[in-house]
Tab-separated table of C-alpha atoms in Angstrom:
chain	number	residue	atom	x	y	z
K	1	UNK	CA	-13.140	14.183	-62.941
K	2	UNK	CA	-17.105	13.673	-61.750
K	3	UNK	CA	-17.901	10.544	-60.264
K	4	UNK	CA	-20.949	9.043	-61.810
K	5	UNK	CA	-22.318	5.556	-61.197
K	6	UNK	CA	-23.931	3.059	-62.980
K	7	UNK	CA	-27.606	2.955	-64.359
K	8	UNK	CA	-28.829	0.688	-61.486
K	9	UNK	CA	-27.412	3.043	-59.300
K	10	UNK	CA	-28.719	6.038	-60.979
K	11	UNK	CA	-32.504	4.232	-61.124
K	12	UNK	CA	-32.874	4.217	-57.353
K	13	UNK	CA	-30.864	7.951	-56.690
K	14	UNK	CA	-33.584	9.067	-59.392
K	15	UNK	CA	-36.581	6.855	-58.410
K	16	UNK	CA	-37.017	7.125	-54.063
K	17	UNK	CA	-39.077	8.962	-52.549
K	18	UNK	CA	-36.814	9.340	-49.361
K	19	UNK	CA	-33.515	8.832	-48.257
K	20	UNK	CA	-31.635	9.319	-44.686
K	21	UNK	CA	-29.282	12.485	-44.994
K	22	UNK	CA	-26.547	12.667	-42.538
K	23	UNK	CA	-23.937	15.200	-41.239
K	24	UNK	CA	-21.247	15.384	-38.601
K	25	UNK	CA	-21.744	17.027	-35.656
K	26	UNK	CA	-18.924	19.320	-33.896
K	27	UNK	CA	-18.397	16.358	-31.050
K	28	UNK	CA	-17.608	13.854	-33.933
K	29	UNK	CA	-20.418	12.080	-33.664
K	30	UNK	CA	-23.731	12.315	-36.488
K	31	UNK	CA	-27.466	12.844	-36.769
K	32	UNK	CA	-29.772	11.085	-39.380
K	33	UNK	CA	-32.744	12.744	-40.697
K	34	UNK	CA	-35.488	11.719	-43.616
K	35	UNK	CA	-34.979	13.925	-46.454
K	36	UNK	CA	-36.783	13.908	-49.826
K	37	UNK	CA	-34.621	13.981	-52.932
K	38	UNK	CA	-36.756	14.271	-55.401
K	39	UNK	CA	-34.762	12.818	-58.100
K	40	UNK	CA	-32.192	15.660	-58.119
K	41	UNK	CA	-29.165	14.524	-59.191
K	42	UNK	CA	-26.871	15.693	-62.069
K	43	UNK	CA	-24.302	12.025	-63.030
K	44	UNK	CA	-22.149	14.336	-65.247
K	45	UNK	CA	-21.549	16.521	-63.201
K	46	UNK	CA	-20.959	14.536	-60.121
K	47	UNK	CA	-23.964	15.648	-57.731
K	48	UNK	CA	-27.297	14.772	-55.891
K	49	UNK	CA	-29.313	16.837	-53.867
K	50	UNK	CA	-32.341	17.775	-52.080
K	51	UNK	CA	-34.060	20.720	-50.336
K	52	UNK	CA	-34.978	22.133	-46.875
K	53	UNK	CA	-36.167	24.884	-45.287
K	54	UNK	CA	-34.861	27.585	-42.815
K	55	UNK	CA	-37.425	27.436	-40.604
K	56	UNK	CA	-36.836	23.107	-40.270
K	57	UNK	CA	-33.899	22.559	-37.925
K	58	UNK	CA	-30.225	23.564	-38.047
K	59	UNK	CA	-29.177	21.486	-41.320
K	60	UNK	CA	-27.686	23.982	-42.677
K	61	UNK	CA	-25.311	25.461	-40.195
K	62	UNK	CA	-24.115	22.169	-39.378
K	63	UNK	CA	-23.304	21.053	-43.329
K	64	UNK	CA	-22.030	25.099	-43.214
K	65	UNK	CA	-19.205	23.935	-40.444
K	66	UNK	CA	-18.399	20.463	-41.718
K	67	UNK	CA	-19.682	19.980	-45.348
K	68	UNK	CA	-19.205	16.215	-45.242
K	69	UNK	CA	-22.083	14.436	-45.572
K	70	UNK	CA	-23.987	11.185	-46.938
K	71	UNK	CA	-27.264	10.137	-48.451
K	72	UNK	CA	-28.615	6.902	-47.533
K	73	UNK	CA	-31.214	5.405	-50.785
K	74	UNK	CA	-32.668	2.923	-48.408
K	75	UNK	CA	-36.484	2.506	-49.105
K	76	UNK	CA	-38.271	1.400	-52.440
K	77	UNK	CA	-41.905	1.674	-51.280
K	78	UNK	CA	-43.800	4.913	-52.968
K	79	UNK	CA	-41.256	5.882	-55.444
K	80	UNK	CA	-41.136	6.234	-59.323
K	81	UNK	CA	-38.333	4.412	-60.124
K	82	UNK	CA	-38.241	-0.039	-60.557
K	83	UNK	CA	-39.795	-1.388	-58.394
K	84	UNK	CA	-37.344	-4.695	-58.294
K	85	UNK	CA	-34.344	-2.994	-57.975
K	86	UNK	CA	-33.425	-3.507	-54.267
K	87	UNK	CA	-29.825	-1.967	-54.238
K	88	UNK	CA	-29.009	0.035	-50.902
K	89	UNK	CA	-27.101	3.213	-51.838
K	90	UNK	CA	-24.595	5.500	-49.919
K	91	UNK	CA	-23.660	8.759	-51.187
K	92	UNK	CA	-21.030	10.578	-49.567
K	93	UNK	CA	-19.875	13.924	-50.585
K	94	UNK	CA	-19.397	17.692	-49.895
K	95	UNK	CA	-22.572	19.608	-49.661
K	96	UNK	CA	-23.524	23.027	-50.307
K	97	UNK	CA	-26.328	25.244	-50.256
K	98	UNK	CA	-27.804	28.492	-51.337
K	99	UNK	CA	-29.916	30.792	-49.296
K	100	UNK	CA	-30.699	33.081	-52.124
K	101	UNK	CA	-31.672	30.728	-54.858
K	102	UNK	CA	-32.997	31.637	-58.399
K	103	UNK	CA	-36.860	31.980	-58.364
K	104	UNK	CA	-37.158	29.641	-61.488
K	105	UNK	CA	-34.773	27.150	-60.311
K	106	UNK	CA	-37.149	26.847	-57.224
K	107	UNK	CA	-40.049	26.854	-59.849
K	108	UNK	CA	-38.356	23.528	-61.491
K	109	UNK	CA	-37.768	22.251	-58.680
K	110	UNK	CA	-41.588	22.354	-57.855
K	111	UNK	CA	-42.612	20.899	-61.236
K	112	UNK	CA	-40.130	17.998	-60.844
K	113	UNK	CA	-41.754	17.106	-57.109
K	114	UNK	CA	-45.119	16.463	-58.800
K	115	UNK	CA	-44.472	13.246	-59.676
K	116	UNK	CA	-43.151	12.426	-56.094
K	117	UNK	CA	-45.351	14.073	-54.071
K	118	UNK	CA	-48.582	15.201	-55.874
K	119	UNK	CA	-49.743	18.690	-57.710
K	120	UNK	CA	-48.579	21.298	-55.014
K	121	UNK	CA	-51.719	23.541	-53.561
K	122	UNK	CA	-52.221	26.901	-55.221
K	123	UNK	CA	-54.828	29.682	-54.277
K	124	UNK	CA	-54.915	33.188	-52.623
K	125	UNK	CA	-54.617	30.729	-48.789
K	126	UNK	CA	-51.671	28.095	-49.606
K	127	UNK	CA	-49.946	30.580	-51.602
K	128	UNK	CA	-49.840	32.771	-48.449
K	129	UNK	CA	-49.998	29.680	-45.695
K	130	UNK	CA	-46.970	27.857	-47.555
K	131	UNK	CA	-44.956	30.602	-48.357
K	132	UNK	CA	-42.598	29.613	-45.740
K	133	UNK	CA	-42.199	26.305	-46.631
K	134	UNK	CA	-42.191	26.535	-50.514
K	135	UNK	CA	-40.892	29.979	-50.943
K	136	UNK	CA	-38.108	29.614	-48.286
K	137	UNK	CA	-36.552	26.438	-49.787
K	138	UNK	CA	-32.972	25.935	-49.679
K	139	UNK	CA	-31.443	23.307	-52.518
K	140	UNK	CA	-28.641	21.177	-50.922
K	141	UNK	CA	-26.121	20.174	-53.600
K	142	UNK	CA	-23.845	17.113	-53.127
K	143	UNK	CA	-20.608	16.905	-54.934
K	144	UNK	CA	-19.818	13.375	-54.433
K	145	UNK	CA	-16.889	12.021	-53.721
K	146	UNK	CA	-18.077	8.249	-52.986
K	147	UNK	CA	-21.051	5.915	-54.240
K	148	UNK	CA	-21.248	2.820	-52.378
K	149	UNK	CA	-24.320	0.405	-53.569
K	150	UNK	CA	-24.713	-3.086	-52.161
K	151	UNK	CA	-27.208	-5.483	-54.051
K	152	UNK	CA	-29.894	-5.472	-51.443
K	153	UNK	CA	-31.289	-3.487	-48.648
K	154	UNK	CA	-29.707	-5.319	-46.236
K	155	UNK	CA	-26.328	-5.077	-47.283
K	156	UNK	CA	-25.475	-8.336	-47.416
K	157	UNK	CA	-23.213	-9.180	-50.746
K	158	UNK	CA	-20.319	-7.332	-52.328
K	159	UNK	CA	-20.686	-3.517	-52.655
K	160	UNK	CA	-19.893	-1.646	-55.951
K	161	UNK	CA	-17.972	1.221	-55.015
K	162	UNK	CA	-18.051	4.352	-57.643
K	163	UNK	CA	-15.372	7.206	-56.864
K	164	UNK	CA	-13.044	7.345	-54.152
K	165	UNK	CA	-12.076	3.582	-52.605
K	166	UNK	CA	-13.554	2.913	-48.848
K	167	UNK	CA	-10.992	3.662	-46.141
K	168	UNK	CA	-8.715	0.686	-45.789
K	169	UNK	CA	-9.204	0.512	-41.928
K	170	UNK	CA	-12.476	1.143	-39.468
K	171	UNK	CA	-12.817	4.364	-37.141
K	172	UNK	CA	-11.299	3.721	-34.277
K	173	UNK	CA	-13.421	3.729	-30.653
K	174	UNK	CA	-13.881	7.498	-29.859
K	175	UNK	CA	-13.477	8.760	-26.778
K	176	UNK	CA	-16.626	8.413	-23.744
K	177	UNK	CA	-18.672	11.820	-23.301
K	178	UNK	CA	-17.705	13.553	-19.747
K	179	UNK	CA	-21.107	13.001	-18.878
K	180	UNK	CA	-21.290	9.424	-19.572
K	181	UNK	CA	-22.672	6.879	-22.137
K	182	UNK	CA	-25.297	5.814	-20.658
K	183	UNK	CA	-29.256	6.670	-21.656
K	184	UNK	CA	-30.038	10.269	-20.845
K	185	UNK	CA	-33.888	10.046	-22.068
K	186	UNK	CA	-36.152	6.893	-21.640
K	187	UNK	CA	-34.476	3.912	-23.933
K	188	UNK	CA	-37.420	1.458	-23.588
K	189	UNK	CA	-39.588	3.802	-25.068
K	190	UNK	CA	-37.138	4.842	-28.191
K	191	UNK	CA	-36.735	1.105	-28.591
K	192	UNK	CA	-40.164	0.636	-29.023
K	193	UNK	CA	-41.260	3.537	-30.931
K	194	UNK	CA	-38.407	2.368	-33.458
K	195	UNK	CA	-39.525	-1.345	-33.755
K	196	UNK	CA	-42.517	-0.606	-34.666
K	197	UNK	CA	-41.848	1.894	-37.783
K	198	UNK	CA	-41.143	0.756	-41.030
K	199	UNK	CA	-37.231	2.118	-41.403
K	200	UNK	CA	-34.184	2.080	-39.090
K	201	UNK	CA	-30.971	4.196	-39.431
K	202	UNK	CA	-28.072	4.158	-37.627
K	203	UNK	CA	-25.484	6.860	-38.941
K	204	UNK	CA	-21.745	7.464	-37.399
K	205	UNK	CA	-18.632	8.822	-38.543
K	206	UNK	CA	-16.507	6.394	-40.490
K	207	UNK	CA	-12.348	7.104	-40.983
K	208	UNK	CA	-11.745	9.398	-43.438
K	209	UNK	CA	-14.618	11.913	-41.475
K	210	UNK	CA	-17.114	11.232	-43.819
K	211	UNK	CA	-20.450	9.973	-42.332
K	212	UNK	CA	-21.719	6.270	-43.093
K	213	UNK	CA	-25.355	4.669	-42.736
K	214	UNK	CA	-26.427	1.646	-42.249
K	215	UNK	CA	-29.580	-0.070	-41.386
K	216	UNK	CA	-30.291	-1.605	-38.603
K	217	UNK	CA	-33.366	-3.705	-36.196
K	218	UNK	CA	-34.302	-3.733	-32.445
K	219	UNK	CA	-33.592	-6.619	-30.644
K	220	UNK	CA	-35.370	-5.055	-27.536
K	221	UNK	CA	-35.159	-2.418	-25.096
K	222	UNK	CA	-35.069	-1.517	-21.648
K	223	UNK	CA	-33.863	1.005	-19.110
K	224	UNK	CA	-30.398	0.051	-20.259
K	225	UNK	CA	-30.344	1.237	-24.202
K	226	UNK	CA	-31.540	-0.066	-27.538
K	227	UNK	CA	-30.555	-3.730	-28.564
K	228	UNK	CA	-29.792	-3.624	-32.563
K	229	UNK	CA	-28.339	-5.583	-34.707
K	230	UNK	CA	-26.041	-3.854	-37.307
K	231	UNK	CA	-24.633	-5.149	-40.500
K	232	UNK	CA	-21.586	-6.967	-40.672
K	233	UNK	CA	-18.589	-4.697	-40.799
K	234	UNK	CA	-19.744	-1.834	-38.843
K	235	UNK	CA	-17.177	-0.487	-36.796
K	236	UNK	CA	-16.513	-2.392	-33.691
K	237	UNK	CA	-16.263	-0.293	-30.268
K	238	UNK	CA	-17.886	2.271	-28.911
K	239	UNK	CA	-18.978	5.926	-30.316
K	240	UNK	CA	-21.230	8.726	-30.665
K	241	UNK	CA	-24.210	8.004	-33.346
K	242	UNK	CA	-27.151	9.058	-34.688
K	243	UNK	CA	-30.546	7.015	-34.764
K	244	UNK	CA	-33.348	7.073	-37.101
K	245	UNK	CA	-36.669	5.286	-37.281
K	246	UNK	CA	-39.484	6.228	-39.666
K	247	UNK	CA	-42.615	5.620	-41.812
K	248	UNK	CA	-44.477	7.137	-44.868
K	249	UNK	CA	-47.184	6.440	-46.939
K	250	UNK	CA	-47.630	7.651	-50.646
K	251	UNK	CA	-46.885	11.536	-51.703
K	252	UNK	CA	-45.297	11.773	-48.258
K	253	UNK	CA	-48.299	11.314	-46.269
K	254	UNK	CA	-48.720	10.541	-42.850
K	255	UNK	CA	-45.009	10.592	-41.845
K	256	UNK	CA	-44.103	9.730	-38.287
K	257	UNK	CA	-39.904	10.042	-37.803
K	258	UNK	CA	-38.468	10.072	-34.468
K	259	UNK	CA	-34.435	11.074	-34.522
K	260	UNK	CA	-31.944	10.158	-31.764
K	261	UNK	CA	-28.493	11.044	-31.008
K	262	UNK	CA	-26.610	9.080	-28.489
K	263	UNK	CA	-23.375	6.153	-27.438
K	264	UNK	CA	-23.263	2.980	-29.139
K	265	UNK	CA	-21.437	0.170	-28.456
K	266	UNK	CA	-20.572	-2.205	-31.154
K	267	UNK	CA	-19.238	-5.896	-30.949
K	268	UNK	CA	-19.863	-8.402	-33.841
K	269	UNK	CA	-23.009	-7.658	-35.615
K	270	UNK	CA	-24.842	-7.109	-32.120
K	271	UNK	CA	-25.028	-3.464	-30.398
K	272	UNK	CA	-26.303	-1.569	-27.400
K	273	UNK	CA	-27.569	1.721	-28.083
K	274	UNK	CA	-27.770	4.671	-25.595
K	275	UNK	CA	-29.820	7.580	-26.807
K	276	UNK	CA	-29.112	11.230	-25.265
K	277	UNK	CA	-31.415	13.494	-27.246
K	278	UNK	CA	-34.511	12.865	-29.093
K	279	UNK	CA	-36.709	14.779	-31.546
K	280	UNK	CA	-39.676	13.510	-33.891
K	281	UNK	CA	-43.190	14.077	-34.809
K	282	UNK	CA	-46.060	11.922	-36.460
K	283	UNK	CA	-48.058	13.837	-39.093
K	284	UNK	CA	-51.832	13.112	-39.691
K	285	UNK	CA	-52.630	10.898	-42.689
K	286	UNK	CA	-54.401	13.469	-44.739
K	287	UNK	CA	-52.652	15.839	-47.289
K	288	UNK	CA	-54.635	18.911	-46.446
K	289	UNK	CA	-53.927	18.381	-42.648
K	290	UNK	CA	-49.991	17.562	-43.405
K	291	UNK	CA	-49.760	20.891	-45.251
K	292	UNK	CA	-51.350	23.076	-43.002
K	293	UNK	CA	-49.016	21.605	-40.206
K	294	UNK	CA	-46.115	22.430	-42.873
K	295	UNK	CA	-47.182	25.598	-42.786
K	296	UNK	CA	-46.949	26.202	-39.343
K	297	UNK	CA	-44.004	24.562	-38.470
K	298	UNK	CA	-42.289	26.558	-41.487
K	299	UNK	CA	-43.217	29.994	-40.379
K	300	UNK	CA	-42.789	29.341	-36.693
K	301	UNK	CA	-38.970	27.580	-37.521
K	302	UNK	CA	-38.280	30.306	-40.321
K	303	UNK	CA	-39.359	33.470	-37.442
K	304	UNK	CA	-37.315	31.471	-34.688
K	305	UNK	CA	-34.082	30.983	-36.662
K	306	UNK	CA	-34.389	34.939	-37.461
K	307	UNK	CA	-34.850	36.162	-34.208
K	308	UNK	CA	-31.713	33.841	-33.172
K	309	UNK	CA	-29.685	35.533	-35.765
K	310	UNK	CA	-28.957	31.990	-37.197
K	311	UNK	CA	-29.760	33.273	-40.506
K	312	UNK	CA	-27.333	35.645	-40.760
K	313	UNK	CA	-24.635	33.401	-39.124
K	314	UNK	CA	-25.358	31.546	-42.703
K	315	UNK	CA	-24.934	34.250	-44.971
K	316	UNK	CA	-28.708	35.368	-45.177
């Protein structure tokens, strides 16, 4: 049978304007990225969803090679849905995609962003300049296996859990990197870049493979990692995870997200991270500036994953 959830549940999976979608990476560890859902979900049937581009990263190949994945509803602020409701939800499931969708399903999907993100730009230039990024969409579908929501953003409280039950024990500690755990690109500076945007996201994989997310804040940084603090119950030890820290105004505007991947080491609700890689950008508050840069970023992403053959590696 479909797991649904609960109205509450289904106000805020409907009603953000982002979430923080996370997938397993093939050393066991996981990346976080801001993704927007756009209300798609389907509670009969079981799903959620959201969309992405060819030309924006390597998503897809990685969800292609370990489906298992989770969507973190983690942010009220700009979306359509109530206001008070100030549930934190985690979605995990097996995702899918198709490279070849339906013209009209991509059309819906376009009509149902309005609300979200404003009337898209049409005319002889954006059709052309956004054909890459609109045209080249790829819809993500979720089939959920879990729904976890706690009753506020900081999940403090009892969760509800919809679908399969939480594994009974934590992950255990993996294994160091050969190349050690320490920071491999300047911590003070992700530390402080982090602290000073509106979300934090620390994502890892949890016992039964799936990913989990949880927020998190800086304590402070410094040539030795991040200091966070992490919610009670995260898994104690140490382990490969995935850091993200954003901010976004209204209709998407003016996003700045900066992603790590790196060691952290857990004990009580205190952690040290290390980061290892970093990626991120900061968009220009203005609409017709953020969509020209869409543009651009689309075609040059879409041409680059092409001439890699990663396209074809996925079926397309």
């Amino acid at each position: 049978m479909p797991v649904t959830w609960s109205d509450g549940v289904d106000d805020v999976i409907r009603g953000d304007l982002t979430c923080g979608f996370a997938y397993i990476t093939p050393a066991g560890g996981a990346v976080v990225t801001a993704v927007a859902p756009l209300g798609l979900s389907d509670r009969e049937r079981g799903t959620v969803g959201f969309t992405t581009s060819l030309g924006f990263g390597r998503k897809l190949e990685r969800i292609k090679g370990e489906p298992r994945v989770a969507l973190a509803y983690h942010a009220r602020e700009h979306g359509i849905g109530d206001g008070t409701n100030q549930r934190y939800v985690l979605v995990q499931g097996d995702a899918t995609f198709d490279l070849t969708p339906d013209p009209e399903l991509l059309e819906d999907i376009g009509r149902r962003s309005t609300p979200y993100t404003g009337e898209p730009r049409r005319g002889a230039f954006w059709d052309r300049w956004l054909s890459a990024y609109y045209a080249d969409r790829v819809p993500v579908t979720v089939t959920v296996t879990r729904v976890v929501a706690w009753p506020d953003l900081h999940l403090t409280g009892r969760p509800e859990v919809f679908g399969a039950p939480l594994p009974a024990v934590d992950a255990e500690p993996q294994t160091p990197p050969k190349r050690g755990t320490g920071p491999r690109v300047d911590a003070a500076k992700t530390g402080g870049r982090a602290a000073k945007l509106s979300h934090r996201l620390l994502a890892y994989r949890q016992a039964d493979g799936y990913p989990a997310v949880v927020p998190v804040d800086v304590v402070s940084a410094s040539s030795e990692g991040v200091r966070l603090t992490v919610p009670a119950g995260a898994p104690q030890g140490g382990r490969r995870a995935g850091l993200l820290a954003h901010a976004y105004r209204a209709k998407l505007v003016g996003l700045e997200s900066r992603q790590n991947t790196g060691w952290i080491e857990v004990t009580g609700t205190e952690a040290l991270y290390a980061p290892h890689t970093q990626a991120g950008f900061a968009a220009p508050p203005n609409k017709t500036l953020l969509l020209l840069a869409n543009g651009f970023l689309a075609r040059r992403g879409l041409a680059k994953a092409r001439k890699e053959g990663r396209t074809q590696a996925m079926g397309g």
